[in-house]
């Protein structure tokens, strides 16, 4: 598995930085966003360091699929019943702030503060 020692999400995966975990398996980690935009806001990240969505290739198809399948499962477990939003910011023009692939999954009653 690829790891970037300077990446904040790699440090969270390694347990060097605490997080409020919502899910973890051998491929993915999901945790609650520390600055939520919605009543329920989790980030789903691969444990392999992939900097951006633009770097995904066919070799990552199963991993990307796992991320997408996990989103509705987590929302259901966290009590979100009226729908949710998934967002992947990619690159500087896409608003990406942390260069480790991550999917925001946001749900709960609207209006949300952002998004």
Tab-separated table of N, CA and C in Angstrom:
chain	number	residue	atom	x	y	z
A	1	UNK	N	0.824	-1.185	0.000
A	1	UNK	CA	0.000	0.000	0.000
A	1	UNK	C	0.866	1.245	0.000
A	2	UNK	N	0.498	2.176	-0.839
A	2	UNK	CA	1.214	3.434	-0.934
A	2	UNK	C	0.854	4.332	0.254
A	3	UNK	N	1.835	5.105	0.722
A	3	UNK	CA	1.669	5.967	1.891
A	3	UNK	C	2.528	7.208	1.684
A	4	UNK	N	1.993	8.375	2.033
A	4	UNK	CA	2.747	9.621	1.974
A	4	UNK	C	2.928	10.118	3.407
A	5	UNK	N	4.151	10.140	3.927
A	5	UNK	CA	4.367	10.523	5.324
A	5	UNK	C	3.977	11.966	5.642
A	6	UNK	N	3.793	12.798	4.626
A	6	UNK	CA	3.410	14.194	4.843
A	6	UNK	C	1.907	14.434	4.692
A	7	UNK	N	1.158	13.400	4.357
A	7	UNK	CA	-0.278	13.526	4.082
A	7	UNK	C	-1.075	13.378	5.381
A	8	UNK	N	-1.949	14.342	5.657
A	8	UNK	CA	-2.742	14.300	6.887
A	8	UNK	C	-3.656	13.067	6.923
A	9	UNK	N	-4.217	12.684	5.771
A	9	UNK	CA	-5.094	11.510	5.762
A	9	UNK	C	-4.300	10.228	5.941
A	10	UNK	N	-3.087	10.162	5.422
A	10	UNK	CA	-2.232	8.993	5.670
A	10	UNK	C	-1.902	8.903	7.163
A	11	UNK	N	-1.724	10.053	7.797
A	11	UNK	CA	-1.450	10.070	9.237
A	11	UNK	C	-2.675	9.610	10.028
A	12	UNK	N	-3.872	9.964	9.566
A	12	UNK	CA	-5.099	9.493	10.210
A	12	UNK	C	-5.209	7.982	10.057
A	13	UNK	N	-4.933	7.469	8.866
A	13	UNK	CA	-4.970	6.025	8.618
A	13	UNK	C	-3.995	5.309	9.543
A	14	UNK	N	-2.812	5.880	9.727
A	14	UNK	CA	-1.774	5.270	10.556
A	14	UNK	C	-2.046	5.413	12.051
A	15	UNK	N	-3.073	6.187	12.417
A	15	UNK	CA	-3.388	6.384	13.827
A	15	UNK	C	-2.555	7.467	14.494
A	16	UNK	N	-1.789	8.218	13.708
A	16	UNK	CA	-0.960	9.289	14.258
A	16	UNK	C	-1.783	10.528	14.594
A	17	UNK	N	-2.927	10.670	13.936
A	17	UNK	CA	-3.858	11.769	14.188
A	17	UNK	C	-5.209	11.122	14.485
A	18	UNK	N	-5.855	11.515	15.584
A	18	UNK	CA	-7.133	10.876	15.925
A	18	UNK	C	-8.262	11.293	14.982
A	19	UNK	N	-9.243	10.423	14.869
A	19	UNK	CA	-10.443	10.718	14.095
A	19	UNK	C	-11.616	9.978	14.721
A	20	UNK	N	-12.796	10.446	14.433
A	20	UNK	CA	-14.014	9.766	14.877
A	20	UNK	C	-14.435	8.843	13.734
A	21	UNK	N	-14.024	7.587	13.841
A	21	UNK	CA	-14.246	6.623	12.768
A	21	UNK	C	-15.715	6.232	12.652
A	22	UNK	N	-16.159	6.119	11.404
A	22	UNK	CA	-17.500	5.631	11.115
A	22	UNK	C	-17.443	4.229	10.520
A	23	UNK	N	-16.281	3.867	9.922
A	23	UNK	CA	-16.120	2.572	9.268
A	23	UNK	C	-14.640	2.359	8.981
A	24	UNK	N	-14.221	1.118	9.012
A	24	UNK	CA	-12.854	0.789	8.615
A	24	UNK	C	-12.799	-0.667	8.194
A	25	UNK	N	-12.110	-0.923	7.093
A	25	UNK	CA	-11.773	-2.280	6.678
A	25	UNK	C	-10.357	-2.239	6.108
A	26	UNK	N	-9.941	-3.285	5.442
A	26	UNK	CA	-8.561	-3.326	4.948
A	26	UNK	C	-8.293	-2.356	3.805
A	27	UNK	N	-9.355	-1.862	3.144
A	27	UNK	CA	-9.194	-0.993	1.975
A	27	UNK	C	-9.560	0.464	2.230
A	28	UNK	N	-10.540	0.690	3.119
A	28	UNK	CA	-11.119	2.020	3.288
A	28	UNK	C	-11.199	2.430	4.750
A	29	UNK	N	-11.216	3.735	4.952
A	29	UNK	CA	-11.496	4.322	6.248
A	29	UNK	C	-12.530	5.413	6.016
A	30	UNK	N	-13.544	5.458	6.865
A	30	UNK	CA	-14.526	6.539	6.832
A	30	UNK	C	-14.549	7.170	8.220
A	31	UNK	N	-14.549	8.486	8.243
A	31	UNK	CA	-14.561	9.194	9.512
A	31	UNK	C	-15.363	10.479	9.380
A	32	UNK	N	-15.824	10.984	10.519
A	32	UNK	CA	-16.635	12.198	10.541
A	32	UNK	C	-15.755	13.417	10.280
A	33	UNK	N	-16.238	14.297	9.417
A	33	UNK	CA	-15.522	15.524	9.077
A	33	UNK	C	-15.467	16.433	10.308
A	34	UNK	N	-14.304	17.031	10.561
A	34	UNK	CA	-14.173	17.896	11.736
A	34	UNK	C	-14.826	19.274	11.516
A	35	UNK	N	-15.134	19.618	10.276
A	35	UNK	CA	-15.843	20.855	9.955
A	35	UNK	C	-17.026	20.497	9.055
A	36	UNK	N	-18.064	19.875	9.617
A	36	UNK	CA	-19.153	19.362	8.786
A	36	UNK	C	-19.955	20.451	8.085
A	37	UNK	N	-20.387	20.125	6.882
A	37	UNK	CA	-21.246	21.009	6.091
A	37	UNK	C	-22.708	20.606	6.217
A	38	UNK	N	-22.959	19.462	6.836
A	38	UNK	CA	-24.315	18.928	6.947
A	38	UNK	C	-24.437	18.242	8.300
A	39	UNK	N	-25.665	17.949	8.732
A	39	UNK	CA	-25.836	17.260	10.011
A	39	UNK	C	-25.053	15.957	10.108
A	40	UNK	N	-24.958	15.216	9.004
A	40	UNK	CA	-24.109	14.025	8.941
A	40	UNK	C	-23.132	14.257	7.795
A	41	UNK	N	-21.835	14.227	8.093
A	41	UNK	CA	-20.816	14.500	7.070
A	41	UNK	C	-19.613	13.609	7.365
A	42	UNK	N	-19.438	12.606	6.529
A	42	UNK	CA	-18.290	11.711	6.670
A	42	UNK	C	-17.418	11.792	5.431
A	43	UNK	N	-16.161	11.452	5.614
A	43	UNK	CA	-15.216	11.333	4.514
A	43	UNK	C	-14.878	9.865	4.352
A	44	UNK	N	-14.891	9.386	3.123
A	44	UNK	CA	-14.459	8.026	2.818
A	44	UNK	C	-13.154	8.142	2.054
A	45	UNK	N	-12.111	7.483	2.577
A	45	UNK	CA	-10.796	7.559	1.941
A	45	UNK	C	-10.237	6.157	1.732
A	46	UNK	N	-9.486	5.973	0.651
A	46	UNK	CA	-8.780	4.698	0.487
A	46	UNK	C	-7.556	4.680	1.395
A	47	UNK	N	-7.191	3.502	1.851
A	47	UNK	CA	-5.980	3.387	2.674
A	47	UNK	C	-4.715	3.481	1.825
A	48	UNK	N	-4.851	3.310	0.544
A	48	UNK	CA	-3.748	3.529	-0.392
A	48	UNK	C	-3.724	5.008	-0.744
A	49	UNK	N	-2.545	5.620	-0.700
A	49	UNK	CA	-2.447	7.042	-1.027
A	49	UNK	C	-2.579	7.225	-2.535
A	50	UNK	N	-3.676	7.852	-2.916
A	50	UNK	CA	-3.923	8.297	-4.294
A	50	UNK	C	-4.236	9.775	-4.149
A	51	UNK	N	-3.450	10.620	-4.773
A	51	UNK	CA	-3.560	12.052	-4.517
A	51	UNK	C	-4.887	12.652	-4.965
A	52	UNK	N	-5.347	12.328	-6.160
A	52	UNK	CA	-6.574	12.941	-6.672
A	52	UNK	C	-7.416	11.926	-7.433
A	53	UNK	N	-8.672	12.289	-7.619
A	53	UNK	CA	-9.594	11.474	-8.418
A	53	UNK	C	-9.055	11.313	-9.840
A	54	UNK	N	-8.373	12.334	-10.331
A	54	UNK	CA	-7.824	12.299	-11.693
A	54	UNK	C	-6.757	11.221	-11.860
A	55	UNK	N	-6.188	10.740	-10.764
A	55	UNK	CA	-5.154	9.703	-10.825
A	55	UNK	C	-5.727	8.284	-10.800
A	56	UNK	N	-7.041	8.161	-10.650
A	56	UNK	CA	-7.631	6.822	-10.666
A	56	UNK	C	-7.514	6.221	-12.056
A	57	UNK	N	-7.138	4.954	-12.091
A	57	UNK	CA	-7.071	4.222	-13.344
A	57	UNK	C	-7.904	2.960	-13.250
A	58	UNK	N	-7.900	2.189	-14.306
A	58	UNK	CA	-8.702	0.960	-14.323
A	58	UNK	C	-8.287	0.010	-13.207
A	59	UNK	N	-7.040	0.083	-12.778
A	59	UNK	CA	-6.574	-0.767	-11.679
A	59	UNK	C	-7.220	-0.392	-10.335
A	60	UNK	N	-7.872	0.768	-10.283
A	60	UNK	CA	-8.530	1.224	-9.058
A	60	UNK	C	-10.043	1.037	-9.100
A	61	UNK	N	-10.553	0.372	-10.128
A	61	UNK	CA	-12.008	0.255	-10.303
A	61	UNK	C	-12.682	-0.397	-9.097
A	62	UNK	N	-12.103	-1.458	-8.572
A	62	UNK	CA	-12.717	-2.128	-7.428
A	62	UNK	C	-12.713	-1.215	-6.202
A	63	UNK	N	-11.628	-0.519	-5.973
A	63	UNK	CA	-11.525	0.396	-4.833
A	63	UNK	C	-12.556	1.521	-4.945
A	64	UNK	N	-12.667	2.119	-6.122
A	64	UNK	CA	-13.643	3.197	-6.336
A	64	UNK	C	-15.061	2.667	-6.133
A	65	UNK	N	-15.311	1.466	-6.608
A	65	UNK	CA	-16.618	0.855	-6.403
A	65	UNK	C	-16.920	0.632	-4.936
A	66	UNK	N	-15.926	0.216	-4.176
A	66	UNK	CA	-16.111	0.020	-2.730
A	66	UNK	C	-16.501	1.333	-2.054
A	67	UNK	N	-15.870	2.431	-2.478
A	67	UNK	CA	-16.194	3.738	-1.902
A	67	UNK	C	-17.653	4.101	-2.181
A	68	UNK	N	-18.075	3.898	-3.426
A	68	UNK	CA	-19.450	4.251	-3.799
A	68	UNK	C	-20.485	3.378	-3.103
A	69	UNK	N	-20.180	2.109	-2.932
A	69	UNK	CA	-21.109	1.189	-2.266
A	69	UNK	C	-21.183	1.475	-0.768
A	70	UNK	N	-20.081	1.916	-0.180
A	70	UNK	CA	-20.056	2.196	1.249
A	70	UNK	C	-20.910	3.410	1.607
A	71	UNK	N	-20.991	4.402	0.732
A	71	UNK	CA	-21.697	5.650	1.045
A	71	UNK	C	-23.142	5.417	1.495
A	72	UNK	N	-23.995	4.727	0.743
A	72	UNK	CA	-25.368	4.552	1.212
A	72	UNK	C	-25.464	3.679	2.464
A	73	UNK	N	-24.567	2.721	2.586
A	73	UNK	CA	-24.541	1.864	3.782
A	73	UNK	C	-24.300	2.721	5.025
A	74	UNK	N	-23.303	3.606	4.956
A	74	UNK	CA	-22.995	4.472	6.092
A	74	UNK	C	-24.136	5.427	6.402
A	75	UNK	N	-24.723	6.024	5.380
A	75	UNK	CA	-25.807	6.967	5.622
A	75	UNK	C	-26.973	6.272	6.317
A	76	UNK	N	-27.276	5.061	5.893
A	76	UNK	CA	-28.352	4.309	6.536
A	76	UNK	C	-28.003	4.038	8.000
A	77	UNK	N	-26.760	3.581	8.249
A	77	UNK	CA	-26.328	3.291	9.612
A	77	UNK	C	-26.332	4.533	10.504
A	78	UNK	N	-26.089	5.700	9.900
A	78	UNK	CA	-26.028	6.955	10.654
A	78	UNK	C	-27.381	7.662	10.733
A	79	UNK	N	-28.426	6.989	10.261
A	79	UNK	CA	-29.780	7.506	10.413
A	79	UNK	C	-30.256	8.460	9.350
A	80	UNK	N	-29.549	8.573	8.240
A	80	UNK	CA	-29.958	9.462	7.161
A	80	UNK	C	-30.966	8.709	6.289
A	81	UNK	N	-32.182	9.244	6.213
A	81	UNK	CA	-33.244	8.557	5.461
A	81	UNK	C	-33.789	9.363	4.293
A	82	UNK	N	-33.534	10.675	4.259
A	82	UNK	CA	-34.121	11.529	3.233
A	82	UNK	C	-33.219	11.820	2.059
A	83	UNK	N	-32.115	11.102	1.940
A	83	UNK	CA	-31.179	11.333	0.843
A	83	UNK	C	-29.861	11.892	1.339
A	84	UNK	N	-28.881	11.853	0.456
A	84	UNK	CA	-27.549	12.338	0.802
A	84	UNK	C	-26.847	12.798	-0.456
A	85	UNK	N	-25.733	13.458	-0.257
A	85	UNK	CA	-24.939	13.996	-1.358
A	85	UNK	C	-23.534	13.442	-1.269
A	86	UNK	N	-22.948	13.087	-2.413
A	86	UNK	CA	-21.551	12.675	-2.464
A	86	UNK	C	-20.793	13.685	-3.311
A	87	UNK	N	-19.592	14.047	-2.849
A	87	UNK	CA	-18.775	15.042	-3.551
A	87	UNK	C	-17.326	14.588	-3.510
A	88	UNK	N	-16.665	14.630	-4.667
A	88	UNK	CA	-15.221	14.413	-4.738
A	88	UNK	C	-14.621	15.640	-5.406
A	89	UNK	N	-13.938	16.460	-4.639
A	89	UNK	CA	-13.245	17.625	-5.186
A	89	UNK	C	-11.925	17.151	-5.773
A	90	UNK	N	-11.607	17.641	-6.979
A	90	UNK	CA	-10.416	17.161	-7.675
A	90	UNK	C	-9.559	18.324	-8.165
A	91	UNK	N	-8.353	18.407	-7.642
A	91	UNK	CA	-7.405	19.417	-8.085
A	91	UNK	C	-7.744	20.810	-7.584
A	92	UNK	N	-6.855	21.759	-7.862
A	92	UNK	CA	-7.032	23.119	-7.342
A	92	UNK	C	-8.301	23.798	-7.868
A	93	UNK	N	-8.629	23.625	-9.133
A	93	UNK	CA	-9.827	24.250	-9.679
A	93	UNK	C	-11.094	23.545	-9.212
A	94	UNK	N	-10.968	22.318	-8.726
A	94	UNK	CA	-12.106	21.575	-8.208
A	94	UNK	C	-12.301	21.759	-6.717
A	95	UNK	N	-11.469	22.571	-6.085
A	95	UNK	CA	-11.624	22.868	-4.668
A	95	UNK	C	-11.000	21.849	-3.732
A	96	UNK	N	-10.126	20.990	-4.250
A	96	UNK	CA	-9.491	19.987	-3.389
A	96	UNK	C	-8.506	20.666	-2.447
A	97	UNK	N	-8.621	20.356	-1.160
A	97	UNK	CA	-7.734	20.943	-0.159
A	97	UNK	C	-6.718	19.947	0.373
A	98	UNK	N	-7.110	18.680	0.511
A	98	UNK	CA	-6.202	17.635	0.975
A	98	UNK	C	-5.943	16.707	-0.206
A	99	UNK	N	-4.675	16.552	-0.556
A	99	UNK	CA	-4.321	15.762	-1.732
A	99	UNK	C	-4.143	14.283	-1.385
A	100	UNK	N	-5.261	13.705	-0.996
A	100	UNK	CA	-5.457	12.268	-0.799
A	100	UNK	C	-6.910	12.064	-1.206
A	101	UNK	N	-7.153	11.233	-2.192
A	101	UNK	CA	-8.512	11.008	-2.677
A	101	UNK	C	-9.469	10.833	-1.513
A	102	UNK	N	-10.561	11.580	-1.522
A	102	UNK	CA	-11.579	11.435	-0.491
A	102	UNK	C	-12.939	11.833	-1.040
A	103	UNK	N	-13.941	11.143	-0.539
A	103	UNK	CA	-15.315	11.408	-0.937
A	103	UNK	C	-16.076	11.923	0.276
A	104	UNK	N	-16.649	13.102	0.136
A	104	UNK	CA	-17.531	13.657	1.151
A	104	UNK	C	-18.896	13.010	0.961
A	105	UNK	N	-19.497	12.541	2.042
A	105	UNK	CA	-20.852	12.011	2.002
A	105	UNK	C	-21.634	12.778	3.056
A	106	UNK	N	-22.648	13.536	2.597
A	106	UNK	CA	-23.359	14.463	3.471
A	106	UNK	C	-24.851	14.217	3.411
A	107	UNK	N	-25.469	14.169	4.585
A	107	UNK	CA	-26.904	13.965	4.640
A	107	UNK	C	-27.507	14.605	5.859
A	108	UNK	N	-28.808	14.518	5.933
A	108	UNK	CA	-29.547	15.116	7.030
A	108	UNK	C	-30.414	16.241	6.517
A	109	UNK	N	-31.254	16.778	7.381
A	109	UNK	CA	-32.181	17.830	6.951
A	109	UNK	C	-31.458	19.047	6.385
A	110	UNK	N	-31.994	19.614	5.343
A	110	UNK	CA	-31.480	20.847	4.778
A	110	UNK	C	-32.160	22.023	5.459
A	111	UNK	N	-31.708	23.273	5.414
A	111	UNK	CA	-30.577	23.711	4.605
A	111	UNK	C	-29.242	23.455	5.310
A	112	UNK	N	-28.256	23.188	4.518
A	112	UNK	CA	-26.916	22.992	5.051
A	112	UNK	C	-26.182	24.305	5.015
A	113	UNK	N	-25.177	24.417	5.865
A	113	UNK	CA	-24.398	25.649	5.929
A	113	UNK	C	-23.665	25.924	4.614
A	114	UNK	N	-23.192	24.858	3.972
A	114	UNK	CA	-22.448	24.986	2.716
A	114	UNK	C	-22.903	23.877	1.783
A	115	UNK	N	-22.331	23.873	0.570
A	115	UNK	CA	-22.560	22.776	-0.351
A	115	UNK	C	-23.841	22.870	-1.073
